[in-house]
Short mmCIF file of C-alpha atoms and ligand atoms in Angstrom, two decimals:
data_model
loop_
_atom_site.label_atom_id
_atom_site.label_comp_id
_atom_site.label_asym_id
_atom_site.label_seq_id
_atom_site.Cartn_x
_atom_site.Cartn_y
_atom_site.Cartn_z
CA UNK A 1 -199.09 90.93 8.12
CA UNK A 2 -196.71 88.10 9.32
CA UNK A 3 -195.60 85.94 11.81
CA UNK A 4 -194.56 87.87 15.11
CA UNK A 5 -193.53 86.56 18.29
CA UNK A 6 -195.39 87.36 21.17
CA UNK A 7 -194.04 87.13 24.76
CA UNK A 8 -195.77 87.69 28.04
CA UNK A 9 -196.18 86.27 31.64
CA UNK A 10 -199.03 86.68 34.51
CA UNK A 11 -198.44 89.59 37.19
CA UNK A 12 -197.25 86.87 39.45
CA UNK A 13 -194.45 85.69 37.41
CA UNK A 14 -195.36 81.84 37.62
CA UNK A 15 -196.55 81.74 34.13
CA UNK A 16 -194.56 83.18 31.02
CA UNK A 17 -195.68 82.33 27.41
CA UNK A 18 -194.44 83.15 24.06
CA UNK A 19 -196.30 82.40 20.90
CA UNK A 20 -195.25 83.24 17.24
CA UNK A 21 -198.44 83.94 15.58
CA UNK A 22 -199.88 86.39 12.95
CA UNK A 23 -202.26 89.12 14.23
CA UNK A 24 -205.55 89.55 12.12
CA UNK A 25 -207.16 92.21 14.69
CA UNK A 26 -206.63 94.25 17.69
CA UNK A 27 -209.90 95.26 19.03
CA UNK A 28 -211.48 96.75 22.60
CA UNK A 29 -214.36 95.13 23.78
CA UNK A 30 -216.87 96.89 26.21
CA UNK A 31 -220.22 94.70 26.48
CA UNK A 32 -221.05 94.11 30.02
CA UNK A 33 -219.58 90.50 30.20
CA UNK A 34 -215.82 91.81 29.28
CA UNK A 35 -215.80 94.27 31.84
CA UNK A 36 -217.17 91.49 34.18
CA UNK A 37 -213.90 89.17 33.26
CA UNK A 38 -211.53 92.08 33.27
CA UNK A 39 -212.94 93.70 36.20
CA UNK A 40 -212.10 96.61 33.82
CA UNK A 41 -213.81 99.31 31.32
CA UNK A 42 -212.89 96.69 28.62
CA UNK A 43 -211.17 93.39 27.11
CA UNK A 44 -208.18 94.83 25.20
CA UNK A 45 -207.40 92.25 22.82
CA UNK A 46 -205.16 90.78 19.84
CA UNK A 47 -206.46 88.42 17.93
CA UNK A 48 -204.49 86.10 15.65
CA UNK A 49 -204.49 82.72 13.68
CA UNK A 50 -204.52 80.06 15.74
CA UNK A 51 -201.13 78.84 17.01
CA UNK A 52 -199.77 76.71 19.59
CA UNK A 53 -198.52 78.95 22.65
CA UNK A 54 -195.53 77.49 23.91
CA UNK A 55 -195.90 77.98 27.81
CA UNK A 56 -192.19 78.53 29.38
CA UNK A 57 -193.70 78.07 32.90
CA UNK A 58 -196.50 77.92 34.98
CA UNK A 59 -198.66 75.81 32.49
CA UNK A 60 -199.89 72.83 35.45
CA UNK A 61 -201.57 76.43 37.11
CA UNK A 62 -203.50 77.89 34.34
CA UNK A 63 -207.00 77.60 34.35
CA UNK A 64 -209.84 78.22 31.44
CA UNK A 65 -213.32 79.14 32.47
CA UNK A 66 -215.38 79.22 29.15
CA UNK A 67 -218.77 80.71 29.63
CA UNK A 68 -221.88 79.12 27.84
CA UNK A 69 -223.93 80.47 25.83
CA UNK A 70 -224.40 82.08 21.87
CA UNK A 71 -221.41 84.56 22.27
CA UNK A 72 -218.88 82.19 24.44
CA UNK A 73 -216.84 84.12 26.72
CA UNK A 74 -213.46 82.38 27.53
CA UNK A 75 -210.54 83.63 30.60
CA UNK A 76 -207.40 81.74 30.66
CA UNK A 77 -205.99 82.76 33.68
CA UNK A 78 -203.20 82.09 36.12
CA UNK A 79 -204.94 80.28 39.42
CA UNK A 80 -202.11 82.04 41.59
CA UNK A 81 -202.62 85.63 40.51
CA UNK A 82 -205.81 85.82 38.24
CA UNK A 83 -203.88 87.28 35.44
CA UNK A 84 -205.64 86.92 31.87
CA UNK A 85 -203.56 84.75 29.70
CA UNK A 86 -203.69 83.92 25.77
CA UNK A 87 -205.86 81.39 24.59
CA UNK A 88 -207.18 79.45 21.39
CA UNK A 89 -211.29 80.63 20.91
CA UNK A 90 -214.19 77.61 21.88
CA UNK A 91 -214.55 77.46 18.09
CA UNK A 92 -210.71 76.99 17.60
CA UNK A 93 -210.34 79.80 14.74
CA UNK A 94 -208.47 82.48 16.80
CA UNK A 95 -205.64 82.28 19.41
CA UNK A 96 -206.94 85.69 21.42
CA UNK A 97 -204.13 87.31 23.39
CA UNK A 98 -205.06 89.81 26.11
CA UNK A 99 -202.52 92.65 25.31
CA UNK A 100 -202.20 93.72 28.68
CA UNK A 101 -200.20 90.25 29.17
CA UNK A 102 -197.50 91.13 27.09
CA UNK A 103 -193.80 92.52 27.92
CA UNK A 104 -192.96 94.13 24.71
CA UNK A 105 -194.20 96.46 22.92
CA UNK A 106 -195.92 96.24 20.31
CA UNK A 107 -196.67 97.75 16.88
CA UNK A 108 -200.13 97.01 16.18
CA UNK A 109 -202.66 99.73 17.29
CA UNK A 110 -206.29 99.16 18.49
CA UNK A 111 -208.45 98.88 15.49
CA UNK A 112 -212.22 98.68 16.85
CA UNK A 113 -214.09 99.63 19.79
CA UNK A 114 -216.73 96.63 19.54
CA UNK A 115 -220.05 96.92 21.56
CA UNK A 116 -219.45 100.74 22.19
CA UNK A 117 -223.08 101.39 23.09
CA UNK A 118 -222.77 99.12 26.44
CA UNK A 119 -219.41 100.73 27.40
CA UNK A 120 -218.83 101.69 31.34
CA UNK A 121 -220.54 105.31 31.94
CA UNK A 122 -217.53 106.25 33.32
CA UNK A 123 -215.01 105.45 30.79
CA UNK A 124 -214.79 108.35 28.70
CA UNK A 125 -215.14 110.73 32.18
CA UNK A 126 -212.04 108.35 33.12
CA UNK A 127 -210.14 108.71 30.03
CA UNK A 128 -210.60 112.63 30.51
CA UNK A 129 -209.75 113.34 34.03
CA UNK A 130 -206.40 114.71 35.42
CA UNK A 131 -203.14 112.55 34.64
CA UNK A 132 -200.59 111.78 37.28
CA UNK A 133 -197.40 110.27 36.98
CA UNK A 134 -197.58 107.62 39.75
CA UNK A 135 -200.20 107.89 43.10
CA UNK A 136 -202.55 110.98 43.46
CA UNK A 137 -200.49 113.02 46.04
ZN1 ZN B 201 -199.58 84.55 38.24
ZN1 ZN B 202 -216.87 91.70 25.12
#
């Protein structure tokens, strides 16, 4: 693997980021407290070494909430929209970028499902059910 840049912004558009950074793992998360933070089946993210994301905008409105406890649980978020945003791990050995921030694609695949036994009932129903290009007419 190597260095890669990464670009993304919040669904707002106040905050854009890029970060060149080399990704070690791509991984799904589905334990109860990354659905909570998502509001989603799961946290869909990239981790990589830890590198310093250069914020093109937006940076005076992020916000970090970092949840105690023996597994910390971090959101970086935009305080206008609620976006998730990259951020460098409590421990300071990963920058973790939520891939659903990014505008580009990207050429790294999912790797791991990671606490697949507390996934959402309803996610693999979901992931099977009828596909619609746009709105259910
Ligand atoms: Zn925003
Ligand atoms: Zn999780």
């Amino acid at each position: 693997m190597s260095l890669k840049k990464y670009t993304g912004s919040c669904l707002c558009g106040d905050v854009k980021y890029e970060v060149e950074a080399e990704a070690e793992s791509f991984y799904l998360c589905h334990c109860q407290q990354c659905r909570k933070l998502t509001g989603s089946a799961m946290a869909s993210n990239i981790q990589l070494a830890p590198a310093d994301v250069n914020w093109l905008c937006g940076e005076s409105q992020i916000k970090r909430f970092d949840q105690p406890g023996d597994r910390t649980f971090t959101k970086v978020f935009c305080s206008n929209c609620g976006s998730a945003l990259p951020y460098i791990n409590k421990s300071g050995n990963s920058l973790v970028i939520p891939a659903g921030s990014l505008d580009h694609q990207i050429d790294i695949a999912p790797e791991v499902n990671i606490f697949w036994e507390d996934k959402a009932e309803w996610l693999e129903l979901g992931i099977e059910a009828r596909k619609c290009d746009g709105f259910d007419e």
